[in-house]
């Protein structure tokens, strides 16, 4: 694994992007690497390393099949870039994770991207990805 990125799952994407754009610009001099309003996706790097990702909460709910709303809904997701999504998913399951969405290619998200989604023992969402 070479990347561990916090991903905030947000309802009000425009307001949240505006907030982090201003805060990260003013405090760290960092501009977003990518903002895709139609996909409700934005991310920032610091010193060439992923630092923060925002993603529409309903987007991930479609992937995971979650119907939770309000405080019970997912608001954060830990993203791990791994060499092999299938092997890593197996490893997490052996350690107690619960599979939510099986390993699968996601060319609609990015060329060569493969993901799996699992929940840790306390129910937090984890995305494994390789690209």
MMTF fields as JSON, N, C-alpha, C and O atoms, coordinates in Angstrom:
{
  "mmtfVersion": "1.0.0",
  "mmtfProducer": "UNKNOWN",
  "numBonds": 523,
  "numAtoms": 524,
  "numGroups": 131,
  "numChains": 1,
  "numModels": 1,
  "chainsPerModel": [1],
  "groupsPerChain": [131],
  "chainIdList": ["A"],
  "bondAtomList": [4, 2, 8, 6, 12, 10, 16, 14, 20, 18, 24, 22, 28, 26, 32, 30, 36, 34, 40, 38, 44, 42, 48, 46, 52, 50, 56, 54, 60, 58, 64, 62, 68, 66, 72, 70, 76, 74, 80, 78, 84, 82, 88, 86, 92, 90, 96, 94, 100, 98, 104, 102, 108, 106, 112, 110, 116, 114, 120, 118, 124, 122, 128, 126, 132, 130, 136, 134, 140, 138, 144, 142, 148, 146, 152, 150, 156, 154, 160, 158, 164, 162, 168, 166, 172, 170, 176, 174, 180, 178, 184, 182, 188, 186, 192, 190, 196, 194, 200, 198, 204, 202, 208, 206, 212, 210, 216, 214, 220, 218, 224, 222, 228, 226, 232, 230, 236, 234, 240, 238, 244, 242, 248, 246, 252, 250, 256, 254, 260, 258, 264, 262, 268, 266, 272, 270, 276, 274, 280, 278, 284, 282, 288, 286, 292, 290, 296, 294, 300, 298, 304, 302, 308, 306, 312, 310, 316, 314, 320, 318, 324, 322, 328, 326, 332, 330, 336, 334, 340, 338, 344, 342, 348, 346, 352, 350, 356, 354, 360, 358, 364, 362, 368, 366, 372, 370, 376, 374, 380, 378, 384, 382, 388, 386, 392, 390, 396, 394, 400, 398, 404, 402, 408, 406, 412, 410, 416, 414, 420, 418, 424, 422, 428, 426, 432, 430, 436, 434, 440, 438, 444, 442, 448, 446, 452, 450, 456, 454, 460, 458, 464, 462, 468, 466, 472, 470, 476, 474, 480, 478, 484, 482, 488, 486, 492, 490, 496, 494, 500, 498, 504, 502, 508, 506, 512, 510, 516, 514, 520, 518],
  "bondOrderList": [1, 1, 1, 1, 1, 1, 1, 1, 1, 1, 1, 1, 1, 1, 1, 1, 1, 1, 1, 1, 1, 1, 1, 1, 1, 1, 1, 1, 1, 1, 1, 1, 1, 1, 1, 1, 1, 1, 1, 1, 1, 1, 1, 1, 1, 1, 1, 1, 1, 1, 1, 1, 1, 1, 1, 1, 1, 1, 1, 1, 1, 1, 1, 1, 1, 1, 1, 1, 1, 1, 1, 1, 1, 1, 1, 1, 1, 1, 1, 1, 1, 1, 1, 1, 1, 1, 1, 1, 1, 1, 1, 1, 1, 1, 1, 1, 1, 1, 1, 1, 1, 1, 1, 1, 1, 1, 1, 1, 1, 1, 1, 1, 1, 1, 1, 1, 1, 1, 1, 1, 1, 1, 1, 1, 1, 1, 1, 1, 1, 1],
  "groupList": [{"groupName": "UNK", "atomNameList": ["N", "CA", "C", "O"], "elementList": ["N", "C", "C", "O"], "formalChargeList": [0, 0, 0, 0], "bondAtomList": [1, 0, 2, 1, 3, 2], "bondOrderList": [1, 1, 2], "singleLetterCode": "X", "chemCompType": "L-PEPTIDE LINKING"}],
  "groupTypeList": [0, 0, 0, 0, 0, 0, 0, 0, 0, 0, 0, 0, 0, 0, 0, 0, 0, 0, 0, 0, 0, 0, 0, 0, 0, 0, 0, 0, 0, 0, 0, 0, 0, 0, 0, 0, 0, 0, 0, 0, 0, 0, 0, 0, 0, 0, 0, 0, 0, 0, 0, 0, 0, 0, 0, 0, 0, 0, 0, 0, 0, 0, 0, 0, 0, 0, 0, 0, 0, 0, 0, 0, 0, 0, 0, 0, 0, 0, 0, 0, 0, 0, 0, 0, 0, 0, 0, 0, 0, 0, 0, 0, 0, 0, 0, 0, 0, 0, 0, 0, 0, 0, 0, 0, 0, 0, 0, 0, 0, 0, 0, 0, 0, 0, 0, 0, 0, 0, 0, 0, 0, 0, 0, 0, 0, 0, 0, 0, 0, 0, 0],
  "groupIdList": [1, 2, 3, 4, 5, 6, 7, 8, 9, 10, 11, 12, 13, 14, 15, 16, 17, 18, 19, 20, 21, 22, 23, 24, 25, 26, 27, 28, 29, 30, 31, 32, 33, 34, 35, 36, 37, 38, 39, 40, 41, 42, 43, 44, 45, 46, 47, 48, 49, 50, 51, 52, 53, 54, 55, 56, 57, 58, 59, 60, 61, 62, 63, 64, 65, 66, 67, 68, 69, 70, 71, 72, 73, 74, 75, 76, 77, 78, 79, 80, 81, 82, 83, 84, 85, 86, 87, 88, 89, 90, 91, 92, 93, 94, 95, 96, 97, 98, 99, 100, 101, 102, 103, 104, 105, 106, 107, 108, 109, 110, 111, 112, 113, 114, 115, 116, 117, 118, 119, 120, 121, 122, 123, 124, 125, 126, 127, 128, 129, 130, 131],
  "secStructList": [7, 7, 3, 3, 3, 3, 3, 3, 3, 3, 1, 7, 2, 2, 2, 2, 2, 2, 2, 2, 2, 2, 2, 2, 2, 2, 2, 2, 7, 7, 7, 3, 3, 3, 3, 3, 4, 4, 4, 6, 3, 3, 3, 3, 3, 3, 6, 6, 3, 3, 3, 3, 3, 3, 3, 3, 2, 2, 2, 2, 2, 2, 2, 2, 6, 7, 7, 7, 7, 4, 4, 4, 1, 7, 7, 3, 3, 3, 3, 3, 3, 7, 1, 7, 2, 2, 2, 2, 2, 2, 2, 2, 2, 2, 6, 6, 7, 3, 3, 3, 3, 3, 3, 3, 3, 7, 6, 6, 6, 1, 6, 6, 7, 3, 3, 3, 3, 3, 3, 7, 6, 6, 7, 7, 3, 3, 3, 3, 3, 3, 7],
  "xCoordList": [0.857, 0.0, 0.895, 1.841, 0.592, 1.445, 0.674, 1.279, -0.63, -1.401, -2.526, -3.2, -2.725, -3.819, -4.444, -3.816, -5.685, -6.274, -7.614, -8.475, -7.801, -9.143, -10.067, -9.698, -11.259, -12.258, -13.501, -14.074, -13.916, -15.127, -16.289, -16.245, -17.326, -18.522, -19.517, -19.966, -19.858, -20.571, -21.919, -22.12, -22.84, -24.153, -24.152, -24.613, -23.638, -23.627, -22.26, -21.384, -22.096, -20.794, -20.288, -19.148, -21.092, -20.571, -20.089, -19.03, -20.865, -20.477, -19.226, -18.362, -19.127, -17.979, -16.712, -15.649, -16.813, -15.658, -15.213, -14.02, -16.147, -15.802, -15.095, -14.118, -15.595, -14.983, -13.531, -12.631, -13.296, -11.935, -11.019, -9.818, -11.561, -10.721, -10.173, -8.976, -11.052, -10.622, -9.687, -8.655, -10.032, -9.217, -7.846, -6.833, -7.797, -6.501, -5.646, -4.419, -6.278, -5.535, -4.937, -3.748, -5.769, -5.313, -4.299, -3.332, -4.509, -3.622, -2.364, -1.293, -2.489, -1.363, -0.904, 0.093, -1.626, -1.278, -1.537, -0.888, -2.484, -2.761, -4.039, -5.065, -3.96, -5.124, -5.582, -4.78, -6.845, -7.292, -6.62, -6.373, -6.333, -5.789, -6.904, -6.71, -8.084, -9.208, -10.506, -10.669, -11.431, -12.795, -13.729, -13.713, -14.541, -15.474, -16.896, -17.417, -17.526, -18.855, -19.888, -20.715, -19.856, -20.836, -20.685, -21.655, -19.48, -19.219, -19.151, -18.976, -19.292, -19.234, -17.947, -17.969, -16.818, -15.507, -14.513, -14.492, -13.692, -12.617, -11.471, -11.687, -10.242, -9.124, -7.981, -7.78, -7.239, -6.101, -4.888, -4.989, -3.737, -2.456, -1.634, -1.776, -0.777, 0.197, 1.549, 1.769, 2.451, 3.784, 3.714, 4.493, 2.781, 2.667, 1.968, 1.878, 1.478, 0.796, -0.668, -0.985, -1.554, -2.969, -3.153, -2.573, -3.979, -4.187, -5.651, -5.967, -6.553, -7.969, -8.776, -8.44, -9.849, -10.789, -12.186, -12.529, -12.985, -14.41, -15.172, -14.797, -16.234, -17.026, -18.477, -18.768, -19.387, -20.808, -21.247, -20.969, -21.939, -22.362, -23.3, -23.222, -24.183, -25.116, -24.389, -24.866, -23.243, -22.471, -21.997, -22.118, -21.456, -20.948, -22.102, -21.975, -23.22, -24.392, -24.866, -25.333, -24.752, -25.127, -24.204, -24.65, -22.93, -21.949, -22.136, -22.056, -22.389, -22.446, -23.852, -24.023, -24.866, -26.241, -26.785, -27.83, -26.084, -26.514, -27.777, -27.893, -28.712, -29.933, -30.006, -31.017, -28.932, -28.915, -28.937, -28.304, -29.662, -29.711, -29.438, -29.419, -29.229, -28.985, -27.683, -26.749, -27.602, -26.349, -25.855, -24.658, -26.758, -26.338, -25.651, -24.994, -25.79, -25.213, -23.698, -23.166, -23.016, -21.564, -21.201, -21.793, -20.226, -19.723, -18.226, -17.687, -17.555, -16.127, -15.828, -16.576, -14.727, -14.289, -12.772, -12.181, -12.15, -10.703, -10.368, -10.88, -9.515, -9.139, -7.701, -6.809, -7.482, -6.146, -5.787, -6.488, -4.704, -4.203, -3.313, -2.368, -3.634, -2.921, -2.475, -2.963, -1.554, -1.092, -2.15, -2.328, -2.857, -3.825, -5.087, -5.088, -6.151, -7.406, -7.967, -8.426, -7.939, -8.506, -7.768, -8.396, -6.437, -5.648, -5.86, -6.013, -5.869, -6.047, -7.43, -7.564, -8.455, -9.81, -9.833, -10.439, -9.18, -9.095, -8.401, -8.822, -7.351, -6.615, -7.518, -7.558, -8.247, -9.124, -10.214, -10.545, -10.769, -11.807, -11.235, -11.887, -10.017, -9.38, -9.209, -9.18, -9.098, -8.921, -10.238, -10.238, -11.357, -12.649, -13.492, -14.587, -13.022, -13.828, -14.998, -14.939, -16.047, -17.232, -17.291, -17.316, -17.315, -17.412, -18.747, -19.791, -18.688, -19.882, -20.086, -21.183, -19.036, -19.057, -17.798, -16.696, -17.937, -16.789, -15.791, -16.116, -14.576, -13.596, -14.155, -14.725, -13.98, -14.467, -13.758, -13.308, -13.668, -13.082, -14.071, -15.281, -13.543, -14.379, -13.852, -13.408, -13.897, -13.385, -14.174, -13.66, -15.419, -16.207, -15.7, -16.009, -14.93, -14.349, -12.98, -12.66, -12.172, -10.835, -10.268, -10.571, -9.45, -8.862, -8.024, -7.183, -8.266, -7.478, -7.799, -7.103, -8.838, -9.161, -9.93, -10.867, -9.523, -10.227, -10.459, -9.56, -11.658, -11.981, -12.68, -13.182, -12.698, -13.537, -13.922, -13.16, -15.092, -15.549, -15.886, -16.55, -15.409, -15.609, -15.906, -15.738, -16.349, -16.539, -15.638, -15.507, -15.018, -14.19, -15.108, -16.328, -14.55, -15.396, -16.395, -17.38, -16.164, -17.11, -18.007, -18.77, -17.927, -18.831, -18.327, -19.046, -17.102, -16.563, -16.242, -15.759, -16.523, -16.325, -14.862, -14.207, -14.357, -12.998, -13.098, -13.808, -12.374, -12.267, -10.831, -9.887, -10.679, -9.378, -9.368, -10.368, -8.238, -8.159, -6.764, -5.756, -6.75, -5.491, -5.72, -6.82, -4.643, -4.709, -3.331, -3.153],
  "yCoordList": [-1.171, 0.0, 1.223, 1.308, 2.189, 3.373, 4.673, 5.745, 4.6, 5.821, 5.524, 4.5, 6.416, 6.341, 7.728, 8.679, 7.858, 9.171, 9.286, 8.42, 10.359, 10.588, 11.102, 11.978, 10.54, 10.978, 11.358, 10.532, 12.603, 13.066, 12.881, 13.338, 12.212, 11.976, 13.073, 13.168, 13.902, 15.146, 15.219, 14.641, 15.945, 16.191, 17.47, 17.47, 18.554, 19.844, 20.028, 20.699, 19.418, 19.411, 20.825, 21.134, 21.707, 23.045, 23.823, 24.45, 23.778, 24.522, 23.924, 24.658, 22.602, 21.952, 22.196, 22.438, 22.136, 22.435, 23.875, 24.135, 24.804, 26.217, 26.405, 27.149, 25.726, 25.827, 25.349, 26.079, 24.127, 23.581, 24.294, 24.402, 24.782, 25.573, 26.791, 27.075, 27.507, 28.703, 28.398, 29.053, 27.41, 27.068, 26.561, 27.029, 25.614, 25.054, 26.062, 26.032, 26.948, 28.014, 28.967, 29.281, 29.424, 30.417, 29.855, 30.534, 28.633, 28.076, 27.429, 27.518, 26.77, 25.996, 26.415, 25.9, 27.349, 27.747, 26.659, 26.623, 25.766, 24.607, 24.828, 25.242, 24.547, 24.611, 23.18, 22.248, 23.003, 21.645, 21.138, 21.898, 19.858, 19.217, 19.017, 19.167, 18.673, 18.37, 18.657, 18.282, 19.33, 19.513, 19.147, 19.792, 18.113, 17.643, 17.745, 16.771, 18.915, 19.109, 18.082, 17.632, 17.709, 16.75, 15.371, 14.619, 15.048, 13.756, 13.893, 12.91, 15.133, 15.417, 14.843, 14.089, 15.229, 14.736, 15.896, 16.688, 15.98, 16.975, 16.406, 15.659, 16.777, 16.354, 17.355, 18.105, 17.326, 18.196, 17.345, 16.331, 17.77, 17.158, 18.163, 19.373, 17.649, 18.472, 17.834, 16.666, 18.614, 18.113, 16.857, 15.922, 16.843, 15.735, 14.499, 13.487, 14.558, 13.421, 13.767, 14.879, 12.823, 13.044, 13.4, 12.772, 14.429, 14.886, 14.858, 14.558, 15.17, 15.212, 14.997, 15.52, 14.217, 14.012, 14.28, 13.866, 14.969, 15.141, 14.357, 14.346, 13.707, 12.897, 12.948, 12.928, 13.014, 13.049, 11.803, 10.681, 12.014, 10.874, 9.952, 8.732, 10.514, 9.656, 8.829, 7.759, 9.309, 8.538, 7.219, 6.163, 7.291, 6.073, 5.209, 3.986, 5.823, 5.036, 4.157, 3.041, 4.64, 3.83, 2.623, 1.537, 2.808, 1.724, 0.68, -0.521, 1.149, 0.24, -0.276, -1.219, 0.342, -0.065, 0.45, -0.007, 1.399, 1.948, 2.776, 3.563, 2.589, 3.391, 4.269, 4.932, 4.28, 5.074, 6.562, 6.998, 7.321, 8.767, 9.411, 8.741, 10.717, 11.44, 11.021, 10.625, 11.102, 10.792, 9.359, 9.101, 8.419, 7.03, 6.819, 5.797, 7.762, 7.608, 7.79, 8.431, 7.213, 7.36, 8.826, 9.512, 9.295, 10.65, 10.67, 11.69, 9.562, 9.466, 8.099, 7.139, 8.038, 6.774, 6.807, 7.792, 5.745, 5.626, 4.948, 3.867, 5.574, 5.044, 4.564, 5.293, 3.331, 2.749, 2.344, 1.542, 2.894, 2.456, 1.24, 1.295, 0.144, -1.118, -1.658, -1.222, -2.6, -3.207, -4.119, -4.135, -4.881, -5.85, -5.77, -6.198, -5.226, -5.026, -6.348, -6.424, -7.379, -8.66, -9.251, -9.714, -9.233, -9.756, -8.919, -9.462, -7.608, -6.729, -6.919, -6.915, -7.084, -7.315, -8.595, -8.636, -9.636, -10.885, -10.699, -11.267, -9.913, -9.633, -8.932, -9.315, -7.898, -7.178, -8.091, -8.014, -8.95, -9.883, -10.822, -11.096, -11.315, -12.203, -11.505, -12.153, -10.181, -9.421, -8.883, -8.113, -9.281, -8.92, -7.938, -7.594, -7.469, -6.54, -7.278, -8.484, -6.535, -7.082, -6.524, -5.306, -7.387, -6.889, -6.181, -6.609, -5.087, -4.323, -4.346, -4.636, -4.041, -4.108, -4.871, -4.477, -5.948, -6.796, -6.082, -5.065, -6.624, -6.061, -6.006, -6.976, -4.854, -4.694, -3.535, -2.588, -3.634, -2.563, -1.41, -1.622, -0.174, 1.021, 2.004, 3.097, 1.625, 2.522, 3.828, 4.828, 3.82, 5.05, 6.07, 7.257, 5.62, 6.525, 7.021, 8.198, 6.119, 6.482, 5.301, 4.15, 5.574, 4.479, 3.559, 4.021, 2.263, 1.277, 1.15, 0.432, 1.83, 1.796, 0.529, 0.137, -0.099, -1.252, -0.948, -0.449, -1.244, -0.944, -2.114, -3.03, -2.057, -2.906, -2.051, -1.179, -2.297, -1.557, -2.539, -3.553, -2.207, -3.053, -2.15, -0.932, -2.776, -2.046, -2.664, -3.883, -1.776, -2.269, -2.789, -2.678, -3.354, -3.945, -2.981, -3.428, -1.671, -0.707, -0.105, 0.818, -0.613, -0.167, 0.956, 1.399, 1.436, 2.5, 1.952, 0.83, 2.776, 2.39, 2.522, 3.52, 1.497, 1.486, 1.193, 0.278, 1.983, 1.697, 1.286, 2.005, 0.118, -0.309, 0.043, -0.137, 0.545, 0.883, 0.618, 0.739, 0.25, 0.137, 0.757, 0.716, 1.337, 1.956, 2.036, 2.523],
  "zCoordList": [0.0, 0.0, 0.0, 0.783, -0.896, -0.93, -0.723, -0.695, -0.579, -0.348, 0.63, 0.52, 1.58, 2.531, 2.552, 3.018, 2.049, 1.833, 2.542, 2.387, 3.327, 3.868, 2.758, 1.975, 2.714, 1.745, 2.524, 3.235, 2.391, 3.047, 2.092, 0.949, 2.562, 1.767, 2.125, 3.267, 1.137, 1.428, 0.73, -0.338, 1.359, 0.769, -0.059, -1.2, 0.505, -0.199, -0.839, -0.293, -2.007, -2.677, -2.982, -2.636, -3.621, -3.938, -2.705, -2.736, -1.635, -0.431, 0.209, 0.688, 0.219, 0.849, 0.033, 0.603, -1.293, -2.143, -1.918, -1.76, -1.903, -1.696, -0.352, -0.257, 0.686, 2.005, 1.971, 2.385, 1.48, 1.488, 0.503, 0.751, -0.608, -1.519, -0.788, -0.849, -0.099, 0.625, 1.77, 1.921, 2.581, 3.748, 3.334, 3.854, 2.406, 2.013, 1.259, 1.361, 0.509, -0.181, 0.85, 0.799, 1.787, 2.752, 3.75, 4.093, 4.213, 5.231, 4.663, 5.265, 3.494, 2.966, 1.577, 1.071, 0.956, -0.402, -1.425, -2.471, -1.135, -1.976, -2.784, -2.246, -4.07, -4.959, -5.255, -5.188, -5.577, -5.915, -7.183, -8.12, -7.194, -8.391, -9.395, -10.602, -8.876, -9.759, -9.019, -7.858, -9.709, -9.214, -10.361, -11.41, -10.161, -11.183, -10.625, -10.082, -10.756, -10.175, -10.656, -9.862, -11.924, -12.436, -11.79, -11.69, -11.357, -10.703, -9.189, -8.468, -8.718, -7.273, -6.675, -5.702, -7.296, -6.901, -6.931, -7.873, -5.886, -5.853, -5.023, -4.068, -5.407, -4.554, -4.574, -5.529, -3.466, -3.246, -2.924, -2.234, -3.432, -3.098, -2.311, -2.483, -1.448, -0.756, -1.004, -0.682, -1.58, -1.927, -2.792, -2.606, -3.734, -4.667, -4.12, -4.815, -2.899, -2.283, -2.043, -1.621, -2.31, -2.037, -0.574, 0.311, -0.331, 1.04, 1.449, 2.6, 0.513, 0.843, -0.424, -1.487, -0.296, -1.393, -0.867, 0.24, -1.652, -1.382, -2.428, -3.601, -2.009, -2.932, -2.491, -1.295, -3.455, -3.148, -2.408, -2.83, -1.295, -0.474, -1.248, -1.1, -2.071, -2.824, -3.88, -4.259, -4.36, -5.331, -4.729, -5.35, -3.514, -2.899, -2.402, -2.348, -2.041, -1.626, -2.775, -2.545, -4.005, -5.169, -5.306, -5.679, -5.01, -5.131, -4.037, -4.293, -2.81, -1.669, -1.383, -0.611, -2.007, -1.756, -0.437, 0.025, 0.175, 1.458, 1.28, 0.341, 2.188, 2.18, 3.416, 3.648, 4.221, 5.441, 5.099, 4.138, 5.887, 5.733, 7.084, 8.116, 7.061, 8.302, 8.944, 8.247, 10.284, 10.978, 10.765, 10.89, 10.443, 10.248, 8.902, 8.702, 7.981, 6.647, 6.702, 7.608, 5.714, 5.639, 5.43, 4.597, 6.192, 6.021, 5.756, 5.327, 6.007, 5.715, 5.123, 5.31, 4.41, 3.84, 3.79, 3.347, 4.239, 4.166, 2.847, 2.556, 2.052, 0.739, 0.804, 1.239, 0.368, 0.36, -1.063, -1.68, -1.58, -2.88, -2.631, -1.845, -3.315, -3.118, -4.474, -5.516, -4.451, -5.694, -6.303, -7.521, -5.462, -5.943, -5.088, -3.933, -5.651, -4.919, -4.413, -3.273, -5.232, -4.834, -3.629, -2.677, -3.676, -2.559, -1.302, -0.207, -1.46, -0.306, 0.317, 1.541, -0.517, 0.007, 0.828, 1.899, 0.335, 1.084, 2.415, 3.423, 2.428, 3.656, 4.671, 5.84, 4.219, 5.135, 5.689, 6.872, 4.847, 5.312, 6.371, 7.378, 6.143, 7.133, 8.481, 9.527, 8.444, 9.681, 10.231, 11.191, 9.632, 10.2, 9.425, 9.871, 8.269, 7.465, 6.818, 6.578, 6.546, 5.893, 4.476, 4.303, 3.453, 2.068, 1.829, 2.322, 1.06, 0.701, -0.812, -1.289, -1.56, -3.029, -3.439, -3.058, -4.202, -4.522, -5.434, -6.046, -5.517, -6.438, -7.856, -8.355, -8.491, -9.855, -10.539, -9.893, -11.862, -12.655, -12.72, -12.796, -12.69, -12.717, -13.764, -13.414, -15.047, -16.08, -16.176, -16.677, -15.699, -15.731, -14.708, -14.814, -13.727, -12.737, -13.174, -13.014, -13.727, -14.203, -14.984, -14.67, -15.997, -16.772, -15.88, -15.109, -15.997, -15.263, -13.781, -13.064, -13.307, -11.885, -11.521, -12.216, -10.429, -9.87, -8.398, -7.722, -7.893, -6.503, -5.825, -6.477, -4.515, -3.666, -2.469, -2.051, -1.924, -0.75, 0.364, 0.15, 1.558, 2.732, 3.931, 3.869, 5.02, 6.27, 7.333, 7.438, 8.122, 9.222, 10.335, 10.216, 11.412, 12.453, 13.097, 13.684, 13.0, 13.555, 12.487, 12.77, 11.261, 10.201, 9.325, 8.429, 9.554, 8.697, 7.314, 7.162, 6.313, 4.928, 4.516, 4.818, 3.82, 3.282, 1.788, 1.37, 0.985, -0.442, -0.73, -0.402, -1.349, -1.855, -3.331, -4.025, -3.812, -5.227, -5.772, -5.075, -7.048, -7.781, -9.14, -9.693, -9.67, -11.006, -11.577, -12.694]
}
